[in-house]
């Protein structure tokens, strides 16, 4: 974050300058104390948001499981996927015809999202257990490749790889409360495959980590040697694994405290990467539970592991002092992490029984998020929502700096008049940084392209130029690149945060309050995977009105 402010009288005759638009609709004046952030219910998700991903600056796609949502497809059958428009706050039904319960997703380097796995079908839906679904951005809808996975996968993890394809890891071959040997799937596969058909490759680690190895936590290990090495965590064990050789590179010490994988669900992130320490990766894992018991209190600890240290040791903290199972971890524009959603007791799963005797296996919702600053190592509790977000809920950063929070459905079908109903309300959380007194920057263009009309193609190691307007004089810019992953079951698959070096800042003397800012994109695809990401900018502590959607790839030869 090397900021150099050069006040110059240089004239930028050749640059295309766009008009500044009116302030986005999301910037609504709010009353009261905003220092802890604010919550606002903005609309209905149409389908329960068991899975979610941001498809563009103002649109999010939700994926549910097979169930009778009120939102109908044109053929009259309940939709199980919907596209949510953040400006209109409306959900549009999408076409998925196989059961997505409980699947995974990740972005290809070419900018297409791939979703895979699921469960059995019924009269209206076919089995999704070996299905790969592709979200076709050009038509804004899905197509499905049924039966193309060589094995059945329920609760797999997916990851965007440096090569531009996606990895599908683990899961079980049938729906289950807890994984067991008879249905375990200790293998991984790629989409698209390198050959003509998808093939499974063995992953012994997943055979050794029963029973707490569903939705294994998987991240790409940063490196400069172009090695396809991933980090995996399951059942308190962590390894690095070379996809090139199919071998374990290193096993880290055992994680103290609770279990963190489904159904004792915790969450994990790779902390912000930066050129300052040569993209040193630290893995952070939080929440979960120690026992598969309804009354068991959630885990109030996080572990942090320096993945590059020779004698890496877990550094433990108290997760802000609140026990939480099923937390979601969402990067904000400033590199802090919002831990939100989940419950104080129990585990991930459906209520047992109905009516007055219903037994909720996840109970005591935690209604407030905590904000983690990985530099100060502090957790700050923020304002509470009024909506419990139990099993099957999600959270994602929106490029305007807010966080979309929705979902919750701890039962097999749509159930509205119960303690924890099938929850359709969509909320927007506005973090404290949106109420800063510092003027927010407005990014007008990137590489002369108007922002967020379509994805702007950018390359590793490229220095890109932003035209930025910000009032108040003497700005201080920080820039970051965030890959928004695929969110389900408290896992944000592929989520990545990388600080960008600000190379130069010029004042454009031809337009009031206008600056030309150049930033350097990350060195390679092992630091952040190719595909869609957003470039973010802050003026001191105030984020830009919107990040810029880019498609990051290798520079063509
Ligand atoms: C990206 O690659 C996938 C898999 O080969 C393909 O199905 C999809 O159409 C491609 N998308 C674009 C935008 O080229
Ligand atoms: Cu589930």
PDB file of C-alpha atoms and ligand atoms in Angstrom, residues 108 110-112 114 134 136-137 143 191-192, ligand 1:
ATOM      1  CA  UNK A 108     -13.860 -20.814 -13.872  1.00  0.00           C
ATOM      2  CA  UNK A 110     -13.165 -17.602 -18.086  1.00  0.00           C
ATOM      3  CA  UNK A 111     -15.771 -16.016 -15.788  1.00  0.00           C
ATOM      4  CA  UNK A 112     -18.397 -18.777 -15.782  1.00  0.00           C
ATOM      5  CA  UNK A 114     -19.898 -23.930 -12.085  1.00  0.00           C
ATOM      6  CA  UNK A 134     -23.135 -24.097 -15.503  1.00  0.00           C
ATOM      7  CA  UNK A 136     -24.465 -19.009 -18.498  1.00  0.00           C
ATOM      8  CA  UNK A 137     -23.854 -15.321 -17.925  1.00  0.00           C
ATOM      9  CA  UNK A 143     -27.776 -25.336 -18.023  1.00  0.00           C
ATOM     10  CA  UNK A 191     -14.210 -29.405 -14.326  1.00  0.00           C
ATOM     11  CA  UNK A 192     -13.633 -29.029 -17.176  1.00  0.00           C
TER      12      UNK A 192
HETATM   13  C1  LIG B   1     -16.059 -21.243 -19.915  1.00  0.00           C
HETATM   14  O1  LIG B   1     -15.676 -22.595 -19.979  1.00  0.00           O
HETATM   15  C2  LIG B   1     -16.742 -23.515 -19.796  1.00  0.00           C
HETATM   16  C3  LIG B   1     -16.152 -24.901 -19.719  1.00  0.00           C
HETATM   17  O2  LIG B   1     -15.353 -25.196 -20.802  1.00  0.00           O
HETATM   18  C4  LIG B   1     -17.759 -23.341 -20.891  1.00  0.00           C
HETATM   19  O3  LIG B   1     -18.843 -24.229 -20.694  1.00  0.00           O
HETATM   20  C5  LIG B   1     -18.257 -21.922 -20.893  1.00  0.00           C
HETATM   21  O4  LIG B   1     -19.140 -21.708 -21.958  1.00  0.00           O
HETATM   22  C6  LIG B   1     -17.093 -20.952 -20.995  1.00  0.00           C
HETATM   23  N1  LIG B   1     -17.589 -19.580 -20.805  1.00  0.00           N
HETATM   24  C7  LIG B   1     -17.228 -18.564 -21.558  1.00  0.00           C
HETATM   25  C8  LIG B   1     -17.820 -17.249 -21.209  1.00  0.00           C
HETATM   26  O5  LIG B   1     -16.458 -18.699 -22.490  1.00  0.00           O
END
